[in-house]
Amino acid sequence: MTRVGSLALLVAVVVAAGCEQDQLYTAPAPYDGGVAPDAGFPDSGIREIRDAGFLTQDSGMADAGFPPPAVEPVYIHTGDTLYSYDPDANTTTLIGQFHDRNGPLDRQMVDIAIDNNGTMYGGTRDPDGEPTANEVFVIDPETGFCTLRFRFDDFLNGMTFLPDGRLVIAGEQVSVVEPSNGSVLLEFPAARDYETSGDIVGLPDGKLYWTVRGADTDMVVRIDPASGRITNLGDARLKSIFGLGYAENQLFGFSSTGYVVVINPINGAVLRQERLD
């Protein structure tokens, strides 16, 4: 087993194929059904987008074919390296550095997400801070090899998947997009009242849980994709929560300083806090 040290650059935690996206399960669990429909939302809390005109680029898969599915129970990463995580032992194993045909990526991997087929996606932020040049890749979970899928016109901080296969990206806005090309399908205007901290996760209840910045520490807010309603669940007692996971009806928040906080997703109560080994 390899330890990541302080995990000062920890930015995400996701699970392998067969589990709910971004949930910290140690064994696969089937989704129990039910989430927002594809279209026709009547509530003003959601804005449906067509022909949004965002800069996208579908570069296709690597020459070797579609990457293998992610099979480890949990994955975490720093800005440049992918690891698997054993939640029982609280330990990590090195997988590899994020790279493409030209070598290591020249930008930091901000977040990763896995769809229901086990395909791992990762998002990077432009090093110069240009919001139109953030990139989303498909990642080989066995090697860290990255294949560009599209560029996205927002500051990319957090990613997760809805059970219907749509990708959710949290930046200055929370957007639901088509993962093959980045076309924006839905936006939640009320999300602009918050400043994202680092991650967003979908739970079996069909809701999205999102870490946002508070006065001194992060807060957790819940988004209902069906109505666009946003509920502030309260203080998470840590700042810079750059990774979110879920297991046994609890949220796990991973901070940039190497701590784990366990939160009740129903009421936002902090159950415990400990150092990540």
Coordinates of N, CA, C and O in Angstrom, one line a residue, residues 54-198:
F54 N -21.7 26.2 -26.7 CA -20.4 26.1 -26.0 C -19.4 25.5 -26.9 O -19.7 24.6 -27.7
L55 N -18.1 25.9 -26.7 CA -17.0 25.3 -27.4 C -16.8 23.9 -27.0 O -16.5 23.6 -25.8
T56 N -17.0 22.9 -27.9 CA -16.8 21.5 -27.5 C -16.0 20.9 -28.6 O -15.8 21.3 -29.7
Q57 N -15.4 19.8 -28.2 CA -14.5 19.0 -29.1 C -14.6 17.5 -28.7 O -14.2 17.1 -27.7
D58 N -15.2 16.7 -29.6 CA -15.2 15.3 -29.4 C -14.1 14.7 -30.1 O -14.1 14.5 -31.3
S59 N -13.0 14.3 -29.4 CA -11.8 13.9 -30.1 C -11.8 12.4 -30.3 O -10.8 11.8 -30.8
G60 N -12.8 11.7 -29.7 CA -12.8 10.2 -29.9 C -12.0 9.6 -28.8 O -11.3 10.2 -28.0
M61 N -12.0 8.2 -28.9 CA -11.3 7.4 -27.9 C -9.8 7.2 -28.4 O -9.5 7.5 -29.5
A62 N -9.0 6.7 -27.5 CA -7.6 6.4 -27.9 C -7.6 5.3 -28.9 O -8.5 4.5 -29.1
D63 N -6.5 5.2 -29.7 CA -6.3 4.3 -30.7 C -6.5 2.8 -30.2 O -7.0 2.0 -31.0
A64 N -6.1 2.6 -29.0 CA -6.2 1.2 -28.5 C -7.6 0.8 -28.2 O -7.9 -0.3 -27.8
G65 N -8.6 1.7 -28.3 CA -10.0 1.4 -28.0 C -10.5 2.0 -26.8 O -9.8 2.7 -26.1
F66 N -11.8 1.8 -26.5 CA -12.4 2.4 -25.3 C -11.7 1.8 -24.0 O -11.3 0.7 -24.0
P67 N -11.4 2.7 -23.0 CA -10.6 2.2 -21.9 C -11.4 1.2 -21.1 O -12.7 1.2 -21.1
P68 N -10.7 0.4 -20.3 CA -11.4 -0.6 -19.4 C -12.3 0.1 -18.4 O -12.0 1.2 -18.0
P69 N -13.3 -0.6 -17.8 CA -14.1 0.0 -16.7 C -13.3 0.1 -15.4 O -12.4 -0.7 -15.2
A70 N -13.7 1.0 -14.6 CA -13.1 1.2 -13.3 C -13.7 0.1 -12.4 O -14.9 0.0 -12.3
V71 N -12.9 -0.6 -11.7 CA -13.3 -1.8 -10.9 C -12.9 -1.7 -9.4 O -13.4 -2.5 -8.6
E72 N -12.1 -0.8 -9.1 CA -11.7 -0.6 -7.7 C -12.9 0.0 -6.9 O -13.7 0.7 -7.5
P73 N -13.0 -0.4 -5.6 CA -14.2 0.1 -4.9 C -14.2 1.7 -4.8 O -15.2 2.3 -4.9
V74 N -13.0 2.3 -4.6 CA -13.0 3.8 -4.5 C -11.7 4.3 -5.2 O -10.7 3.6 -5.1
Y75 N -11.8 5.5 -5.8 CA -10.7 6.1 -6.4 C -10.6 7.5 -5.8 O -11.6 8.2 -5.6
I76 N -9.3 8.0 -5.5 CA -9.1 9.3 -5.2 C -7.9 9.8 -6.0 O -7.2 9.0 -6.7
H77 N -7.6 11.1 -6.0 CA -6.5 11.6 -6.8 C -6.0 13.0 -6.3 O -6.7 13.7 -5.5
T78 N -4.8 13.3 -6.6 CA -4.2 14.6 -6.4 C -4.4 15.3 -7.8 O -5.0 14.8 -8.7
G79 N -3.7 16.4 -7.9 CA -3.8 17.2 -9.2 C -3.2 16.5 -10.4 O -3.6 16.7 -11.5
D80 N -2.2 15.5 -10.1 CA -1.5 14.9 -11.2 C -1.5 13.4 -11.1 O -0.9 12.7 -12.0
T81 N -2.0 12.8 -10.1 CA -1.9 11.3 -9.9 C -3.2 10.7 -9.4 O -3.9 11.2 -8.6
L82 N -3.4 9.4 -9.9 CA -4.6 8.7 -9.6 C -4.2 7.6 -8.6 O -3.2 6.9 -8.7
Y83 N -5.1 7.3 -7.6 CA -4.9 6.3 -6.6 C -6.2 5.5 -6.4 O -7.3 6.1 -6.7
S84 N -6.1 4.3 -5.9 CA -7.3 3.6 -5.4 C -7.3 3.8 -3.8 O -6.2 4.0 -3.3
Y85 N -8.4 3.7 -3.2 CA -8.6 3.9 -1.8 C -9.3 2.7 -1.1 O -10.4 2.3 -1.6
D86 N -8.8 2.2 0.0 CA -9.4 1.2 0.8 C -10.1 1.8 2.0 O -9.4 2.3 2.9
P87 N -11.4 2.0 1.9 CA -12.1 2.7 3.0 C -12.0 2.0 4.4 O -12.1 2.6 5.4
D88 N -11.9 0.6 4.3 CA -11.8 -0.1 5.6 C -10.5 0.1 6.3 O -10.4 0.3 7.5
A89 N -9.4 0.1 5.5 CA -8.0 0.2 6.0 C -7.6 1.7 6.1 O -6.6 2.0 6.7
N90 N -8.4 2.6 5.4 CA -8.1 4.0 5.3 C -6.7 4.2 4.7 O -5.9 5.0 5.1
T91 N -6.4 3.4 3.6 CA -5.1 3.5 2.9 C -5.3 3.6 1.4 O -6.3 3.3 0.9
T92 N -4.2 4.1 0.7 CA -4.3 4.3 -0.7 C -3.2 3.5 -1.4 O -2.2 3.1 -0.9
T93 N -3.5 3.2 -2.7 CA -2.5 2.5 -3.6 C -2.3 3.4 -4.9 O -3.3 3.8 -5.5
L94 N -1.1 3.6 -5.2 CA -0.8 4.4 -6.4 C -1.2 3.6 -7.7 O -0.9 2.4 -7.9
I95 N -1.9 4.3 -8.6 CA -2.2 3.8 -9.9 C -1.3 4.4 -11.0 O -0.6 3.6 -11.8
G96 N -1.2 5.7 -11.1 CA -0.3 6.3 -12.1 C -0.6 7.8 -12.2 O -1.6 8.3 -11.8
Q97 N 0.3 8.4 -13.0 CA 0.2 9.8 -13.2 C -0.8 10.0 -14.4 O -0.8 9.3 -15.3
F98 N -1.5 11.1 -14.3 CA -2.4 11.5 -15.5 C -1.5 11.9 -16.6 O -0.7 12.8 -16.5
H99 N -1.8 11.3 -17.8 CA -0.9 11.6 -19.0 C -1.7 11.3 -20.3 O -2.7 10.6 -20.2
D100 N -1.2 11.9 -21.4 CA -1.7 11.6 -22.7 C -0.5 11.1 -23.6 O 0.5 10.8 -23.1
R101 N -0.7 11.2 -24.9 CA 0.4 10.7 -25.8 C 1.6 11.6 -25.7 O 2.7 11.2 -26.1
N102 N 1.4 12.8 -25.2 CA 2.6 13.7 -25.1 C 3.3 13.7 -23.8 O 4.2 14.5 -23.6
G103 N 2.8 12.8 -22.9 CA 3.4 12.8 -21.6 C 2.5 13.3 -20.5 O 1.2 13.4 -20.7
P104 N 3.0 13.6 -19.3 CA 2.1 14.1 -18.2 C 1.3 15.4 -18.7 O 1.8 16.2 -19.4
L105 N 0.1 15.4 -18.2 CA -0.8 16.6 -18.5 C -0.1 17.9 -18.0 O 0.5 17.9 -16.9
D106 N -0.3 19.0 -18.7 CA 0.3 20.2 -18.3 C -0.7 21.1 -17.5 O -0.4 22.2 -17.2
R107 N -1.7 20.4 -16.9 CA -2.7 21.1 -16.1 C -3.1 20.1 -15.0 O -3.0 18.9 -15.2
Q108 N -3.7 20.6 -13.9 CA -4.1 19.8 -12.8 C -5.5 19.2 -13.1 O -6.4 19.8 -13.6
M109 N -5.6 17.9 -12.7 CA -6.9 17.3 -12.7 C -7.7 17.7 -11.5 O -7.3 17.5 -10.3
V110 N -8.8 18.4 -11.7 CA -9.6 19.0 -10.6 C -10.6 18.0 -10.0 O -10.8 18.0 -8.8
D111 N -11.2 17.1 -10.8 CA -12.1 16.2 -10.3 C -12.3 15.0 -11.3 O -11.9 15.1 -12.5
I112 N -12.7 13.8 -10.7 CA -13.0 12.7 -11.6 C -14.4 12.2 -11.2 O -15.0 12.5 -10.2
A113 N -15.0 11.5 -12.2 CA -16.4 10.9 -12.0 C -16.5 9.7 -12.8 O -15.8 9.5 -13.9
I114 N -17.3 8.7 -12.4 CA -17.5 7.4 -13.1 C -18.9 7.2 -13.4 O -19.8 7.4 -12.5
D115 N -19.2 6.9 -14.7 CA -20.6 6.6 -15.0 C -21.0 5.2 -14.7 O -20.2 4.4 -14.1
N116 N -22.3 4.8 -14.9 CA -22.8 3.5 -14.5 C -22.2 2.4 -15.3 O -22.4 1.2 -15.0
N117 N -21.5 2.7 -16.4 CA -20.8 1.7 -17.2 C -19.4 1.5 -16.7 O -18.6 0.7 -17.3
G118 N -19.0 2.3 -15.7 CA -17.6 2.2 -15.2 C -16.6 3.0 -16.0 O -15.4 2.9 -15.7
T119 N -17.1 3.9 -16.9 CA -16.2 4.8 -17.6 C -15.8 6.0 -16.7 O -16.6 6.7 -16.2
M120 N -14.5 6.2 -16.5 CA -14.0 7.3 -15.7 C -13.7 8.5 -16.5 O -13.1 8.5 -17.6
Y121 N -14.3 9.6 -16.1 CA -14.1 10.9 -16.7 C -13.3 11.8 -15.7 O -13.4 11.6 -14.5
G122 N -12.5 12.8 -16.2 CA -11.8 13.7 -15.4 C -11.8 15.1 -16.0 O -11.8 15.2 -17.2
G123 N -11.9 16.1 -15.1 CA -11.9 17.5 -15.6 C -10.7 18.3 -15.1 O -10.3 18.1 -14.0
T124 N -10.1 19.1 -16.0 CA -9.0 19.9 -15.7 C -9.4 21.4 -15.8 O -10.3 21.7 -16.5
R125 N -8.6 22.2 -15.1 CA -8.8 23.7 -15.2 C -7.6 24.3 -15.9 O -6.5 23.9 -15.7
D126 N -7.9 25.3 -16.8 CA -6.9 26.0 -17.5 C -5.9 26.6 -16.5 O -6.3 27.3 -15.6
P127 N -4.6 26.4 -16.7 CA -3.6 27.0 -15.7 C -3.6 28.5 -15.7 O -3.2 29.1 -14.7
D128 N -4.1 29.1 -16.8 CA -4.1 30.6 -16.8 C -5.5 31.2 -16.4 O -5.7 32.4 -16.4
G129 N -6.4 30.3 -15.9 CA -7.6 30.7 -15.4 C -8.7 31.1 -16.5 O -9.7 31.8 -16.1
E130 N -8.5 30.7 -17.7 CA -9.4 31.0 -18.8 C -10.6 30.0 -18.7 O -10.4 28.8 -18.8
P131 N -11.8 30.5 -18.4 CA -13.0 29.5 -18.2 C -13.4 28.8 -19.5 O -14.1 27.8 -19.4
T132 N -13.0 29.3 -20.7 CA -13.4 28.6 -21.9 C -12.4 27.5 -22.3 O -12.6 26.9 -23.3
A133 N -11.4 27.2 -21.5 CA -10.4 26.3 -21.9 C -10.3 25.1 -21.0 O -9.3 24.4 -21.0
N134 N -11.3 24.9 -20.1 CA -11.3 23.7 -19.2 C -11.6 22.5 -20.0 O -12.5 22.5 -20.9
E135 N -11.0 21.4 -19.7 CA -11.1 20.2 -20.5 C -11.7 19.0 -19.7 O -11.4 18.8 -18.5
V136 N -12.4 18.1 -20.4 CA -12.9 16.9 -19.8 C -12.4 15.7 -20.6 O -12.5 15.7 -21.8
F137 N -11.8 14.8 -19.9 CA -11.2 13.6 -20.5 C -11.9 12.3 -20.1 O -12.5 12.3 -19.0
V138 N -11.7 11.3 -20.9 CA -12.0 9.9 -20.5 C -10.6 9.3 -20.0 O -9.6 9.5 -20.7
I139 N -10.6 8.7 -18.9 CA -9.4 8.2 -18.2 C -9.3 6.7 -18.1 O -10.3 6.1 -17.8
D140 N -8.2 6.1 -18.4 CA -8.0 4.7 -18.2 C -7.7 4.5 -16.8 O -6.7 5.0 -16.2
P141 N -8.6 3.8 -16.0 CA -8.4 3.7 -14.6 C -7.3 2.8 -14.2 O -6.9 2.7 -13.0
E142 N -6.7 2.1 -15.1 CA -5.6 1.2 -14.8 C -4.2 1.8 -15.0 O -3.2 1.4 -14.4
T143 N -4.2 2.9 -15.8 CA -2.9 3.6 -16.1 C -2.9 5.1 -15.9 O -1.8 5.7 -15.8
G144 N -4.1 5.7 -15.9 CA -4.1 7.2 -15.8 C -4.0 7.9 -17.2 O -4.0 9.1 -17.3
F145 N -4.1 7.1 -18.3 CA -4.0 7.7 -19.6 C -5.3 8.4 -19.9 O -6.4 7.9 -19.6
C146 N -5.2 9.6 -20.5 CA -6.3 10.5 -20.7 C -6.6 10.8 -22.2 O -5.6 11.1 -22.9
T147 N -7.8 10.7 -22.5 CA -8.2 11.0 -23.9 C -9.2 12.2 -23.9 O -10.3 12.1 -23.2
L148 N -8.9 13.3 -24.6 CA -9.8 14.5 -24.5 C -11.2 14.2 -25.1 O -11.3 13.6 -26.2
R149 N -12.2 14.6 -24.4 CA -13.6 14.4 -24.9 C -14.2 15.8 -25.4 O -14.7 15.9 -26.5
F150 N -14.0 16.8 -24.6 CA -14.6 18.1 -25.0 C -14.0 19.2 -24.1 O -13.4 18.9 -23.0
R151 N -14.1 20.4 -24.5 CA -13.8 21.6 -23.7 C -15.0 22.2 -23.2 O -16.1 22.2 -23.8
F152 N -15.0 22.8 -21.9 CA -16.2 23.3 -21.3 C -16.1 24.7 -20.9 O -15.0 25.1 -20.3
D153 N -17.1 25.5 -21.1 CA -17.1 26.9 -20.9 C -17.6 27.3 -19.5 O -18.6 27.9 -19.3
D154 N -16.9 26.8 -18.4 CA -17.1 27.2 -17.1 C -15.9 26.8 -16.2 O -15.2 26.0 -16.6
F155 N -15.8 27.4 -15.1 CA -14.7 27.0 -14.2 C -15.1 25.6 -13.6 O -16.1 25.5 -12.9
L156 N -14.4 24.6 -13.9 CA -14.7 23.3 -13.6 C -14.1 22.9 -12.2 O -12.9 22.9 -12.0
N157 N -15.0 22.7 -11.2 CA -14.6 22.3 -9.9 C -15.0 20.9 -9.4 O -14.2 20.2 -8.8
G158 N -16.2 20.5 -9.7 CA -16.8 19.2 -9.3 C -17.5 18.6 -10.4 O -18.1 19.2 -11.3
M159 N -17.5 17.2 -10.4 CA -18.2 16.4 -11.4 C -18.9 15.2 -10.8 O -18.4 14.7 -9.8
T160 N -20.1 14.8 -11.3 CA -20.7 13.6 -10.9 C -21.7 13.2 -12.0 O -21.9 14.0 -13.0
F161 N -22.2 12.0 -11.9 CA -23.2 11.5 -12.9 C -24.5 11.3 -12.3 O -24.6 10.8 -11.1
L162 N -25.6 11.6 -13.0 CA -26.9 11.2 -12.7 C -27.1 9.8 -13.1 O -26.5 9.3 -14.1
P163 N -28.0 9.0 -12.5 CA -28.2 7.6 -12.9 C -28.7 7.4 -14.3 O -28.5 6.3 -14.9
D164 N -29.2 8.5 -15.0 CA -29.6 8.3 -16.4 C -28.4 8.6 -17.3 O -28.6 8.6 -18.5
G165 N -27.2 8.8 -16.8 CA -26.0 8.9 -17.6 C -25.6 10.3 -18.0 O -24.6 10.5 -18.6
R166 N -26.4 11.3 -17.5 CA -26.0 12.7 -17.8 C -24.9 13.1 -16.8 O -25.0 12.8 -15.6
L167 N -24.0 13.9 -17.2 CA -22.9 14.4 -16.4 C -23.3 15.8 -15.8 O -23.8 16.6 -16.4
V168 N -22.9 15.9 -14.5 CA -23.2 17.2 -13.8 C -21.8 17.8 -13.5 O -20.9 17.2 -13.0
I169 N -21.7 19.1 -13.9 CA -20.5 19.8 -13.6 C -20.8 21.1 -12.7 O -21.7 21.8 -13.0
A170 N -20.0 21.2 -11.7 CA -20.2 22.3 -10.8 C -19.0 23.3 -11.0 O -17.9 22.9 -10.8
G171 N -19.3 24.5 -11.3 CA -18.3 25.6 -11.5 C -18.9 26.9 -10.9 O -19.4 26.9 -9.8
E172 N -18.9 27.9 -11.7 CA -19.7 29.1 -11.3 C -21.2 28.8 -11.4 O -22.0 29.5 -10.7
Q173 N -21.5 27.8 -12.2 CA -22.9 27.4 -12.4 C -22.9 25.9 -12.1 O -21.8 25.2 -12.2
V174 N -24.1 25.3 -11.8 CA -24.2 23.8 -11.8 C -25.0 23.5 -13.1 O -26.1 23.9 -13.3
S175 N -24.3 22.7 -13.9 CA -24.8 22.3 -15.2 C -25.0 20.8 -15.4 O -24.1 20.1 -15.0
V176 N -26.0 20.4 -16.1 CA -26.2 19.0 -16.5 C -25.8 19.0 -18.0 O -26.4 19.7 -18.8
V177 N -24.9 18.1 -18.4 CA -24.4 18.1 -19.8 C -24.4 16.7 -20.4 O -24.5 15.7 -19.7
E178 N -24.3 16.7 -21.7 CA -24.2 15.5 -22.4 C -22.7 15.1 -22.4 O -21.8 15.8 -22.9
P179 N -22.4 13.9 -21.8 CA -21.0 13.5 -21.6 C -20.2 13.3 -22.9 O -18.9 13.3 -22.8
S180 N -20.8 13.0 -24.0 CA -20.1 12.7 -25.2 C -19.5 14.0 -25.9 O -18.5 13.9 -26.6
N181 N -20.1 15.1 -25.6 CA -19.6 16.3 -26.3 C -19.7 17.6 -25.5 O -19.4 18.7 -25.9
G182 N -20.3 17.5 -24.3 CA -20.3 18.7 -23.4 C -21.5 19.6 -23.6 O -21.5 20.7 -23.0
S183 N -22.4 19.3 -24.5 CA -23.6 20.1 -24.7 C -24.4 20.3 -23.4 O -24.7 19.4 -22.7
V184 N -24.7 21.6 -23.1 CA -25.4 21.9 -21.8 C -26.9 21.6 -22.0 O -27.5 22.1 -22.9
L185 N -27.4 20.8 -21.1 CA -28.9 20.4 -21.2 C -29.7 21.2 -20.2 O -30.8 21.6 -20.5
L186 N -29.2 21.3 -18.9 CA -29.9 22.0 -17.9 C -29.0 22.9 -17.1 O -27.8 22.6 -16.9
E187 N -29.5 24.0 -16.5 CA -28.8 24.8 -15.5 C -29.7 25.1 -14.4 O -30.9 25.0 -14.5
F188 N -29.1 25.4 -13.2 CA -29.8 25.7 -12.0 C -29.5 27.1 -11.6 O -28.4 27.4 -10.9
P189 N -30.2 28.1 -12.0 CA -29.9 29.5 -11.7 C -29.6 29.8 -10.3 O -28.8 30.7 -9.9
A190 N -30.4 29.2 -9.4 CA -30.2 29.5 -7.9 C -28.8 29.1 -7.4 O -28.4 29.6 -6.4
A191 N -28.1 28.2 -8.1 CA -26.8 27.8 -7.7 C -25.8 29.0 -7.7 O -24.8 28.9 -7.1
R192 N -26.1 30.0 -8.5 CA -25.2 31.2 -8.6 C -25.1 31.9 -7.3 O -24.3 32.8 -7.2
D193 N -26.0 31.6 -6.4 CA -26.0 32.3 -5.1 C -24.9 31.7 -4.2 O -24.6 32.3 -3.1
Y194 N -24.2 30.6 -4.7 CA -23.2 30.0 -3.9 C -21.9 30.0 -4.7 O -21.9 30.0 -5.9
E195 N -20.8 29.9 -3.9 CA -19.5 29.7 -4.5 C -19.0 28.3 -4.3 O -18.8 27.9 -3.1
T196 N -18.8 27.5 -5.3 CA -18.4 26.1 -5.1 C -17.0 26.0 -4.4 O -16.1 26.8 -4.6
S197 N -16.9 25.0 -3.6 CA -15.6 24.7 -2.9 C -14.8 23.7 -3.7 O -13.7 23.9 -4.0
G198 N -15.5 22.5 -4.0 CA -14.6 21.5 -4.7 C -15.3 20.3 -5.2 O -14.7 19.6 -6.1

